[in-house]
Coordinates of C-alpha atoms and ligand atoms in Angstrom, one line a residue:
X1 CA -4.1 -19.2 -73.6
X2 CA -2.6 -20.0 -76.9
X3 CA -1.3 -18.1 -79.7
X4 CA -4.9 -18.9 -81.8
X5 CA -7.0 -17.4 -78.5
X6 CA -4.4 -14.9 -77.9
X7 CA -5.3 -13.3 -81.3
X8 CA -8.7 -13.9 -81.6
X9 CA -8.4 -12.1 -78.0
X10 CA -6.1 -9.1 -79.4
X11 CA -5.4 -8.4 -83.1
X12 CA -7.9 -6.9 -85.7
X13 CA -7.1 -8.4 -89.1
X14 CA -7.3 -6.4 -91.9
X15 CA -9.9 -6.5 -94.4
X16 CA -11.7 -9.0 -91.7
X17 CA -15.0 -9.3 -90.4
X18 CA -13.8 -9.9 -87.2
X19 CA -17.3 -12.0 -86.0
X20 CA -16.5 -14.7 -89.0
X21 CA -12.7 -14.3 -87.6
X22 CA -13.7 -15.7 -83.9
X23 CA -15.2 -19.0 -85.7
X24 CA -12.5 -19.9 -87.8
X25 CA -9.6 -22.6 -87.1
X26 CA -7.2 -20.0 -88.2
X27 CA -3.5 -20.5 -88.9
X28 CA -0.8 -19.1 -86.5
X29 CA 2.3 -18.9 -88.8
X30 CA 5.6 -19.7 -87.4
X31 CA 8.2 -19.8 -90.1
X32 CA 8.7 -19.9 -93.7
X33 CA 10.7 -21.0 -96.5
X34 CA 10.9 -21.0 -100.6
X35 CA 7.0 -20.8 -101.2
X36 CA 6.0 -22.2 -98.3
X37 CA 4.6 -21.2 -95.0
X38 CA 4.7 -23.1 -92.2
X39 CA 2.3 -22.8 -88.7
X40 CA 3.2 -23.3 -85.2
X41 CA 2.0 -27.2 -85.8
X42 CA 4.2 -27.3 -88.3
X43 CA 1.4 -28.0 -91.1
X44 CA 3.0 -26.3 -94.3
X45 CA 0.6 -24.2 -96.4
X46 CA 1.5 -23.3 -100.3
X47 CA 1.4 -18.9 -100.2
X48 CA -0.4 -18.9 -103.2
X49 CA -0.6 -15.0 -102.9
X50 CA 3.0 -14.4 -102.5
X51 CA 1.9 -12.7 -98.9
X52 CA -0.4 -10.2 -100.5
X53 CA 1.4 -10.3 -103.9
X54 CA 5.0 -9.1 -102.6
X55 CA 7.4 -12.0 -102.3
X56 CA 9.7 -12.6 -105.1
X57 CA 11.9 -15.5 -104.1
X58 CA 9.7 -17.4 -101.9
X59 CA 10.4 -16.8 -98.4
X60 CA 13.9 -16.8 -96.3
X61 CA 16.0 -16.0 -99.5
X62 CA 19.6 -16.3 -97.9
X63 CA 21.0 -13.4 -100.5
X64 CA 18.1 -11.3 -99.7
X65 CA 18.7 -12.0 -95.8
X66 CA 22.3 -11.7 -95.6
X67 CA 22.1 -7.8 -97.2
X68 CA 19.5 -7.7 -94.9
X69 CA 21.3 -8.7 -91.9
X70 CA 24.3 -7.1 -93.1
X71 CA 23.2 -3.7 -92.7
X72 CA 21.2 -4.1 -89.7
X73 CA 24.6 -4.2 -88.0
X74 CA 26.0 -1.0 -89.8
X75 CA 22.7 1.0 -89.6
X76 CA 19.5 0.3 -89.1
X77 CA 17.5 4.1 -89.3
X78 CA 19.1 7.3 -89.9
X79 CA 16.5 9.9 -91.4
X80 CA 16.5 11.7 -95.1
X81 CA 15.3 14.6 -93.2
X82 CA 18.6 16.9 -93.6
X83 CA 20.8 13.2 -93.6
X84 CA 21.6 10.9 -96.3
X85 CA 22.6 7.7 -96.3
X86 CA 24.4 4.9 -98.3
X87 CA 22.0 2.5 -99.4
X88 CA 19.0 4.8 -100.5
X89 CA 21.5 6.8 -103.0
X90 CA 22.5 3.6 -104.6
X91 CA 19.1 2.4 -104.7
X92 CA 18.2 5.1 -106.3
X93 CA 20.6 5.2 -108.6
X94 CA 19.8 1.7 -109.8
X95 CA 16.0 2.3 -110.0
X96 CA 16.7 5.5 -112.7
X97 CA 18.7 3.2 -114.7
X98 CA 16.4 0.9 -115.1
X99 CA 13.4 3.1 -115.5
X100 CA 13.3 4.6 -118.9
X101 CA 12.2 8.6 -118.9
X102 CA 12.6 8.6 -114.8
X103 CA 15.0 10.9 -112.5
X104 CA 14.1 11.2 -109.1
X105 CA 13.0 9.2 -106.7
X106 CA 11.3 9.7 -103.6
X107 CA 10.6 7.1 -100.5
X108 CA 8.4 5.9 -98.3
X109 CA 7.5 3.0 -96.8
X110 CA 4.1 1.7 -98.3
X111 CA 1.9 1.7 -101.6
X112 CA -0.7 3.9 -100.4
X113 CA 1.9 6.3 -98.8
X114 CA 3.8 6.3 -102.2
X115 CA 0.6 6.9 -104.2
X116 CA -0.2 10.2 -101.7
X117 CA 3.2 11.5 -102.7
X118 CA 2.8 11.2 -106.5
X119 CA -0.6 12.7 -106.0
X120 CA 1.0 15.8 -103.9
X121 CA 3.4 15.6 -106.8
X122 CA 0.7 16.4 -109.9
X123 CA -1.4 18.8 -107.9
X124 CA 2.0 20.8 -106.9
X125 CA 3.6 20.7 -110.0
X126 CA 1.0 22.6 -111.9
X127 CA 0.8 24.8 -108.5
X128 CA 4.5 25.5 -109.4
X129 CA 3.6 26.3 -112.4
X130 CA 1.3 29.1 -111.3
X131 CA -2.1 27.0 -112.9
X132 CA -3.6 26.0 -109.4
X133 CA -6.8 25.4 -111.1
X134 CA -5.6 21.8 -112.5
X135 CA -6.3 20.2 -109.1
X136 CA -8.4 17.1 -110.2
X137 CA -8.0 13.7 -111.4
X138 CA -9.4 11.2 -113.5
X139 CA -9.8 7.4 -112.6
X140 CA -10.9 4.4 -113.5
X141 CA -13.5 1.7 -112.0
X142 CA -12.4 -1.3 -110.2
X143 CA -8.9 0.6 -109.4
X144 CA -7.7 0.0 -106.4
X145 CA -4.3 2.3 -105.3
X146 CA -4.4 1.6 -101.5
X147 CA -6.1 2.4 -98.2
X148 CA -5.3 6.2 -97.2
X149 CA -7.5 8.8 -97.5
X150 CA -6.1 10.2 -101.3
X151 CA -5.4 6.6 -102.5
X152 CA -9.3 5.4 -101.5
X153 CA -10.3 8.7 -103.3
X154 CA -8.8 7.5 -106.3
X155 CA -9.3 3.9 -106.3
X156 CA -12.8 3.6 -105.4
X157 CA -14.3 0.0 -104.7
X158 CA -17.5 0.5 -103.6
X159 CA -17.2 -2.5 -101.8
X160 CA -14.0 -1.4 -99.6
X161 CA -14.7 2.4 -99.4
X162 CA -18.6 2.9 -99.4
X163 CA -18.2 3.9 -95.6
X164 CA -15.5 6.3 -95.5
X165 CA -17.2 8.4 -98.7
X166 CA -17.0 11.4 -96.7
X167 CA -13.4 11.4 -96.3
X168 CA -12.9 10.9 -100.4
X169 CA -12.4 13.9 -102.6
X170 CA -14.4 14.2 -106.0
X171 CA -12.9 12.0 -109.0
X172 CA -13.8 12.0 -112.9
X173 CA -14.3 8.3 -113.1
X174 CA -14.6 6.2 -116.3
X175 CA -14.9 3.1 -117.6
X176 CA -11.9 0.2 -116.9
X177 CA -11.5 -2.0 -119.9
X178 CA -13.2 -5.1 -118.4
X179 CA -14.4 -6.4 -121.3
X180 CA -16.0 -9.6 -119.2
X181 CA -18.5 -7.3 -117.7
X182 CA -19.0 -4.8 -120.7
X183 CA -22.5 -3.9 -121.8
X184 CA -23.8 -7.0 -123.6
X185 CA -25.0 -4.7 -126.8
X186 CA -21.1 -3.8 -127.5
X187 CA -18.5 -5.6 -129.2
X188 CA -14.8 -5.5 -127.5
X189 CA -13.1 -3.7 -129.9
X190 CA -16.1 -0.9 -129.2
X191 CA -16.3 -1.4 -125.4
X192 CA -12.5 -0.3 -125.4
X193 CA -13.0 2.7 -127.5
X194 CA -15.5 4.2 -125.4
X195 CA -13.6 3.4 -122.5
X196 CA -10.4 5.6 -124.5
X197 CA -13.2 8.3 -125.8
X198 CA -14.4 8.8 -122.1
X199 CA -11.4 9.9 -121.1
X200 CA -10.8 12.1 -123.8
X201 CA -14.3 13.9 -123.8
X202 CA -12.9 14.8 -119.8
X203 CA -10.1 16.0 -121.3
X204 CA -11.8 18.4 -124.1
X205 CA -14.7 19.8 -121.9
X206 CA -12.2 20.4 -118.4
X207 CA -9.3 22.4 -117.8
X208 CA -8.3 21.6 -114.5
X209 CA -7.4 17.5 -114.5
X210 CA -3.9 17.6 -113.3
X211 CA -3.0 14.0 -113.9
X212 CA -4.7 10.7 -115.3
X213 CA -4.0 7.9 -113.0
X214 CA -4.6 4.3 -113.1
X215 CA -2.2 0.7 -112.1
X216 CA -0.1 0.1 -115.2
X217 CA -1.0 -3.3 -117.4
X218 CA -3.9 -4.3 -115.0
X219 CA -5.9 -4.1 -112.3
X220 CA -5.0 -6.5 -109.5
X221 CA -7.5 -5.8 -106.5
X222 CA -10.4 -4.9 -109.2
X223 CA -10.3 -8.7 -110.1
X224 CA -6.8 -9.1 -112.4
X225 CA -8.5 -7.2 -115.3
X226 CA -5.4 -7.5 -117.9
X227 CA -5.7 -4.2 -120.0
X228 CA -6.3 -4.7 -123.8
X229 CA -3.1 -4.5 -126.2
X230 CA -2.6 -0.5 -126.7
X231 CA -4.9 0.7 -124.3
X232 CA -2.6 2.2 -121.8
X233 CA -0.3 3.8 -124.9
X234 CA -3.3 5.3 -126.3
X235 CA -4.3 7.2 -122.8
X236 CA -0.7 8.0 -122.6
X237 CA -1.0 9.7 -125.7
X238 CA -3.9 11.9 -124.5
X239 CA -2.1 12.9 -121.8
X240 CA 0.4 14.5 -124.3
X241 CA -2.5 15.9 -126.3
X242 CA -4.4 17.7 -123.7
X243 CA -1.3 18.3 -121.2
X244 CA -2.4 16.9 -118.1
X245 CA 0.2 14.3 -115.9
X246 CA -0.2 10.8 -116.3
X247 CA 0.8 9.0 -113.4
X248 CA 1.0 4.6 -113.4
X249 CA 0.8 2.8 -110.4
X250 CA 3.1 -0.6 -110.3
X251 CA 3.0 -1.4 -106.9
X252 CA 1.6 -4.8 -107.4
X253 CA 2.1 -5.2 -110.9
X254 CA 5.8 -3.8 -111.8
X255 CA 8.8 -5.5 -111.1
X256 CA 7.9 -8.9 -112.6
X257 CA 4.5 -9.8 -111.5
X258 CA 3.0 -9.0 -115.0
X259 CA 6.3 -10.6 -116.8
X260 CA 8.0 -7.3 -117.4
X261 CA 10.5 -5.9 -115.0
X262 CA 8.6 -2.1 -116.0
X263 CA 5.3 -2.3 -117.2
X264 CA 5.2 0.9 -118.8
X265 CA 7.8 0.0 -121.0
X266 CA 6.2 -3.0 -122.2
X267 CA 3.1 -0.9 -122.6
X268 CA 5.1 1.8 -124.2
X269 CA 3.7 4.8 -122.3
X270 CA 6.5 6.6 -120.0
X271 CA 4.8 8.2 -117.6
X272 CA 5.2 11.1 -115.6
X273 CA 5.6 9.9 -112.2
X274 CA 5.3 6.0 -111.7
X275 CA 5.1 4.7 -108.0
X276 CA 6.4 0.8 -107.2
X277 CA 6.2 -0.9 -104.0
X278 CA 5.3 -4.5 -102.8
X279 CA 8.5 -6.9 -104.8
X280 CA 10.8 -3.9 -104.2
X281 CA 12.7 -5.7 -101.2
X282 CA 11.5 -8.9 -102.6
X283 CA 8.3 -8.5 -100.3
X284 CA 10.5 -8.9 -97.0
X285 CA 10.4 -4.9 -95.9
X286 CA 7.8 -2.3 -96.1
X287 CA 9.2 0.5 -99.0
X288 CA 8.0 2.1 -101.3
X289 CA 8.8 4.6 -104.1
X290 CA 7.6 7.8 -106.0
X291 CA 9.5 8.8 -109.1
X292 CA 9.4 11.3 -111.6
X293 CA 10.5 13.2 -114.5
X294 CA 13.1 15.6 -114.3
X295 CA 10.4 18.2 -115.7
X296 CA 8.2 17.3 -112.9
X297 CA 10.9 17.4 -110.5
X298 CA 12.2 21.2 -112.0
X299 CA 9.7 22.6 -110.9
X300 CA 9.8 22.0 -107.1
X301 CA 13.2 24.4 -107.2
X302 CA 13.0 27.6 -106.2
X303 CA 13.9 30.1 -103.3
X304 CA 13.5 28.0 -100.2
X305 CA 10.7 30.8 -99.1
X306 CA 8.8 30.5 -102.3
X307 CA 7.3 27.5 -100.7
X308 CA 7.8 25.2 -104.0
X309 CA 9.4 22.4 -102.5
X310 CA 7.6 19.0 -101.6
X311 CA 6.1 19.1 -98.1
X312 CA 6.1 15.1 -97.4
X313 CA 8.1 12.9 -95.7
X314 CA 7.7 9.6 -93.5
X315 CA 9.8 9.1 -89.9
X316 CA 10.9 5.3 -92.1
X317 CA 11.6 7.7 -95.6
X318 CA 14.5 5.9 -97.3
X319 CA 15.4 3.5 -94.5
X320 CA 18.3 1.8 -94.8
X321 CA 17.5 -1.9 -94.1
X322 CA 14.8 -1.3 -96.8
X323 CA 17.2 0.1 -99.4
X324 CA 20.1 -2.7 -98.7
X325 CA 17.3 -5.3 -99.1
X326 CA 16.2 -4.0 -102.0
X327 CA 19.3 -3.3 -103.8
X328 CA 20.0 -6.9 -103.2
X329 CA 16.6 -8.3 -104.8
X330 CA 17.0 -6.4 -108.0
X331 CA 20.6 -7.8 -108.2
X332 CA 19.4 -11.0 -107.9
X333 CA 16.8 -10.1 -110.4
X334 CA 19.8 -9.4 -113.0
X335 CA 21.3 -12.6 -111.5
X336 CA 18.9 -14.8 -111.9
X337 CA 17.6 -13.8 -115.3
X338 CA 14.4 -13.4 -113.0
X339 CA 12.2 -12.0 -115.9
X340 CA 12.8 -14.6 -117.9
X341 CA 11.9 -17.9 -116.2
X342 CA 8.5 -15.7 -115.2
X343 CA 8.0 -15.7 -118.8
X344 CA 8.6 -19.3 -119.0
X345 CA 6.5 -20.1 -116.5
X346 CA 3.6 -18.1 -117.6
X347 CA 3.6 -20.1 -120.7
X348 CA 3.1 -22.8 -118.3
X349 CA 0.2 -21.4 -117.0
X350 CA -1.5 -20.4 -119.9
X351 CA -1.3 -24.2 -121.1
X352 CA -2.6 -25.7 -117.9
X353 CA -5.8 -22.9 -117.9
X354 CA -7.1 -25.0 -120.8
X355 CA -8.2 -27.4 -117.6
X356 CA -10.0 -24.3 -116.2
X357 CA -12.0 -22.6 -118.7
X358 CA -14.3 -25.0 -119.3
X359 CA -15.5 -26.0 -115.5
X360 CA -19.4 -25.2 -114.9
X361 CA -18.6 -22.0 -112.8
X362 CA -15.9 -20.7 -113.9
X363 CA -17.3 -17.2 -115.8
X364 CA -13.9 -15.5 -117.3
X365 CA -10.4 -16.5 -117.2
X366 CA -7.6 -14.0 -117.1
X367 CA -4.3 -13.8 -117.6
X368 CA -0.9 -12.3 -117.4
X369 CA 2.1 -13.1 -116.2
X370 CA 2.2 -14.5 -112.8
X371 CA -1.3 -13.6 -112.3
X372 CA -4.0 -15.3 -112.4
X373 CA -7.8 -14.2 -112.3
X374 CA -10.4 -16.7 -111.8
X375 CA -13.5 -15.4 -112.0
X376 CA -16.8 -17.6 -110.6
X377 CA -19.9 -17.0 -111.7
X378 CA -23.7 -19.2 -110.6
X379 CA -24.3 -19.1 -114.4
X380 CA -22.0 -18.4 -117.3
X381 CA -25.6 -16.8 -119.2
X382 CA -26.3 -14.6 -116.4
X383 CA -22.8 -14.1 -115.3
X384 CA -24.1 -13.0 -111.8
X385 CA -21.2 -13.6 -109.3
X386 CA -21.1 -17.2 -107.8
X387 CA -22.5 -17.4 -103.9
X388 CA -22.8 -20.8 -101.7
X389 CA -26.0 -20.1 -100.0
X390 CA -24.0 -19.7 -95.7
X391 CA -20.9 -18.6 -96.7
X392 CA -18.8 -16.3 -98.3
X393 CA -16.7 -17.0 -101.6
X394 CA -13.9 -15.6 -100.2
X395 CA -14.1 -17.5 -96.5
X396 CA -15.3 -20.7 -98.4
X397 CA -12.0 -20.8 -100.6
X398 CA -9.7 -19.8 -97.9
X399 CA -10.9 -22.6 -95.6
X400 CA -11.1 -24.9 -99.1
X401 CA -7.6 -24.2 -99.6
X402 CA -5.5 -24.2 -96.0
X403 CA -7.5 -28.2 -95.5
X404 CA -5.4 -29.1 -99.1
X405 CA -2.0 -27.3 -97.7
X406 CA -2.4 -24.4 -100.0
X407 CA -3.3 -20.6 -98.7
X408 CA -5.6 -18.7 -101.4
X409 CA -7.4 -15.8 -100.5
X410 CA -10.0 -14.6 -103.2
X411 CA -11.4 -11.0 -104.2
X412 CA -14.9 -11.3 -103.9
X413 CA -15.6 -14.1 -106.3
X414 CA -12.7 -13.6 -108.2
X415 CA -10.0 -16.5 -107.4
X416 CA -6.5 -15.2 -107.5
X417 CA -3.4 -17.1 -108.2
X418 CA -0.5 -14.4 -107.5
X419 CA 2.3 -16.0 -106.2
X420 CA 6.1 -16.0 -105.5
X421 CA 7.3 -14.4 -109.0
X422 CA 10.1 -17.3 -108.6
X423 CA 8.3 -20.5 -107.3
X424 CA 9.4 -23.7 -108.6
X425 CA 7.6 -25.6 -111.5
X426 CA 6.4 -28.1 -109.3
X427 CA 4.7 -25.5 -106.8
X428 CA 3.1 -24.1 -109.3
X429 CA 1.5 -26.8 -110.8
X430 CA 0.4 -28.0 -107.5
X431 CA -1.1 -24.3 -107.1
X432 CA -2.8 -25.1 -110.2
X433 CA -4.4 -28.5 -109.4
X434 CA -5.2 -27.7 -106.1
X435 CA -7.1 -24.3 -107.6
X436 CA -8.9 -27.3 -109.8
X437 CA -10.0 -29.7 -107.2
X438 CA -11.4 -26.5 -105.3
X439 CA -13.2 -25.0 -108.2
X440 CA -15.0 -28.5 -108.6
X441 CA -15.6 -28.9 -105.0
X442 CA -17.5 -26.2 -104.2
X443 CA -19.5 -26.2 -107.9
X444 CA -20.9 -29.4 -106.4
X445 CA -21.7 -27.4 -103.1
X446 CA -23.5 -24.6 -105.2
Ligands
PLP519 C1 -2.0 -1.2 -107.4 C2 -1.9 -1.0 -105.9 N1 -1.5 0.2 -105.5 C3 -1.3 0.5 -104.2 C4 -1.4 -0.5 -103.2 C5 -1.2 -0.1 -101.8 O1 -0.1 -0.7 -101.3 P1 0.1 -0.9 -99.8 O2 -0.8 -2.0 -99.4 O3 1.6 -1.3 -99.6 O4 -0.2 0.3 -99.1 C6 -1.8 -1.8 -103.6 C7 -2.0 -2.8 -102.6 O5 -2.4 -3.9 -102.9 C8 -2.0 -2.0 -105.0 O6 -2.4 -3.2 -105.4

């Protein structure tokens, strides 16, 4: 058997129905380098989602390897359990400095993971502080924080997590500011208030919402909605005013992605406890991080059998592989004025989305960064999602995309261009013209 029957044979993708899976001419792949991945053919295939929206430098980065390999031969695990060890101190140390209002940091080794910790975090802070009653949260729609039980409970996609509703604990949900998909009676500037007010009339009428929570600048998974100027400052600000936590997530859109190296200070709204993941070890190593506030942090301290201290920890907390490879990708960061030549390029894209906007079904456009949301609709009147009559958006796009030598996965019918925060000029414009020629193939299809 080959590699293709072998896993059609053995492995259970993720996100996959596994039926569609078995029909497919799927790609095995073998190796990869700078943005591109290459299969066991050797047929080379454009990662136009930076590997699910992690990698930084493109792929096989020899800086990034050589810390990598480096400390694979000094250490490759010790555990944080009663330990410590070299590279997760000066990790940390580096993230504080770089996160404004920050002072701890804890690890572990994926988004969802990290997003259970900050939770644990809120709910036992106000436990500390003898009010055990603030136990709930408040949400918003199309969020997305990760797969786990307390990351689905928060993040709810009906789509993703209608089935495992049993599991999820309640949520005060509002409104997210997609303003694409607002009631058709309301102005923006209106649709945003009441998305603000909502959150605030939680606020006023409940006294037990231990932390707001949402992904900081935009939502990725919910379809790249970019949050409106102020938004995010202004929920901050209720936070303050009805003291409850606030707690961002920037796993996948911190560390450059949005072309900031810290959302939240772009946004100007320091939260409480802020989690980041994904580009941490420019998107070579699962890790992941939950930090907070000293205040938060205070409170954990006490006599060890008061209980107060935080009862979480991972077998792969603050490995040391992880940590070297990621103090090595933020040093390149500094290096490479990383943040910058985003920037730069995301002025690129904006230009070249002029050649977008206008096709037949392309609904909304938006924006930010190194992200790019697409979003197809049948109609741009009736706005209703864009379907081919066999097959799926997503499946239709994928295959659309591996024939031209580029790999694009879509959300739903939302096309997403997320890749490498550092791919070359001419990658990205061949991203861009290959998103083009697929758009107006399969509008002929419709
Ligand atoms: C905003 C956000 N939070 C959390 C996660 C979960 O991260 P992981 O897939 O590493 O568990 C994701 C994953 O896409 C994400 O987009």
């Amino acid at each position: 058997m080959n590699l293709k029957d072998l896993d059609k044979k053995y492995v259970w993708h993720p996100y996959t129905q596994m039926k569609d899976w078995q029909t497919f001419d799927i790609k095995v792949i073998e190796k990869a380098k700078g943005a591109w991945l290459i299969d066991t053919k050797g047929r080379k295939y454009l990662d136009g989602v930076a590997s699910m929206w992690c990698n930084v430098w493109g792929h096989t980065r020899k800086e990034i390897i050589d810390a990598m390999t480096d400390q694979i031969k000094k250490l490759q695990h010790s555990t944080l359990f009663g330990l410590a060890n070299e590279p997760s101190i000066l990790l940390a140390k580096m993230l504080i400095n770089q996160t404004k209002g920050m002072s701890r940091v804890f690890y572990s080794d994926n988004g969802s993971t990290a997003i259970e910790v900050a939770l644990k975090m809120a709910l036992q802070f106000w436990r500390n502080l003898g009010k055990p009653n603030k136990s709930r949260f408040i949400a918003l729609r199309n969020a997305y924080h990760g797969d786990t039980v307390g990351a689905m409970s928060i993040g709810y996609i009906d789509n993703f997590f209608s089935n495992y509703k049993k599991l999820l604990f309640p949520v005060q949900r509002v409104s997210s500011p997609y303003l694409y998909r607002r009631p058709s009676n309301i102005s923006e500037e209106e649709f945003i208030t009441y998305c603000i007010d909502s959150i605030e009339r939680i606020l006023k009428n409940n006294n037990n919402i231990a932390a707001v929570i949402m992904e900081s600048g935009a939502q990725l998974a919910g379809g790249s909605i970019v949050y409106p100027n102020g938004y995010q400052k202004e929920i901050k600000k209720l936070c303050e005013k009805y003291e409850t936590l606030f707690i961002l997530d920037e796993v996948a859109t911190g560390l450059g992605r949005l072309g900031s190296m810290i959302e939240y200070i772009k946004q100007e709204s320091i939260p409480d406890i802020v989690v980041f993941g994904k580009m941490l070890t420019a998107g070579y190593l699962p890790l992941a991080v939950t930090l907070s506030t000293e205040n938060i942090y205070n409170t954990f301290l006490s006599e060890s059998d008061e209980f107060k201290h935080l009862f979480h920890g991972h077998t792969f907390t603050g490995n040391p592989i992880g940590c070297a490879t990621a103090i090595a990708n933020l040093e390149l960061y500094r290096k490479e004025k990383l943040i910058d030549s985003v920037q730069r390029k995301s002025r690129i894209i904006e230009k070249r989305l002029d050649e977008i906007k206008d096709l037949e079904i392309v609904g909304d456009l938006r924006h930010k960064g190194m992200m790019v949301g697409i979003e197809l609709v049948n109609d741009k009147k009736s706005k209703k999602p864009f379907v081919v009559k066999k097959k799926k958006t997503k499946y239709l796009i994928m295959e659309e995309s591996l024939k031209r030598g580029v790999f694009l996965r879509p959300l739903g019918h939302v096309l997403q261009l997320v890749p490498p925060l550092a791919i070359p000029i001419r990658e990205l414009n061949t991203l861009i013209d290959t998103t083009i020629e697929i758009i107006k193939h399969i509008q002929k299809i419709k």
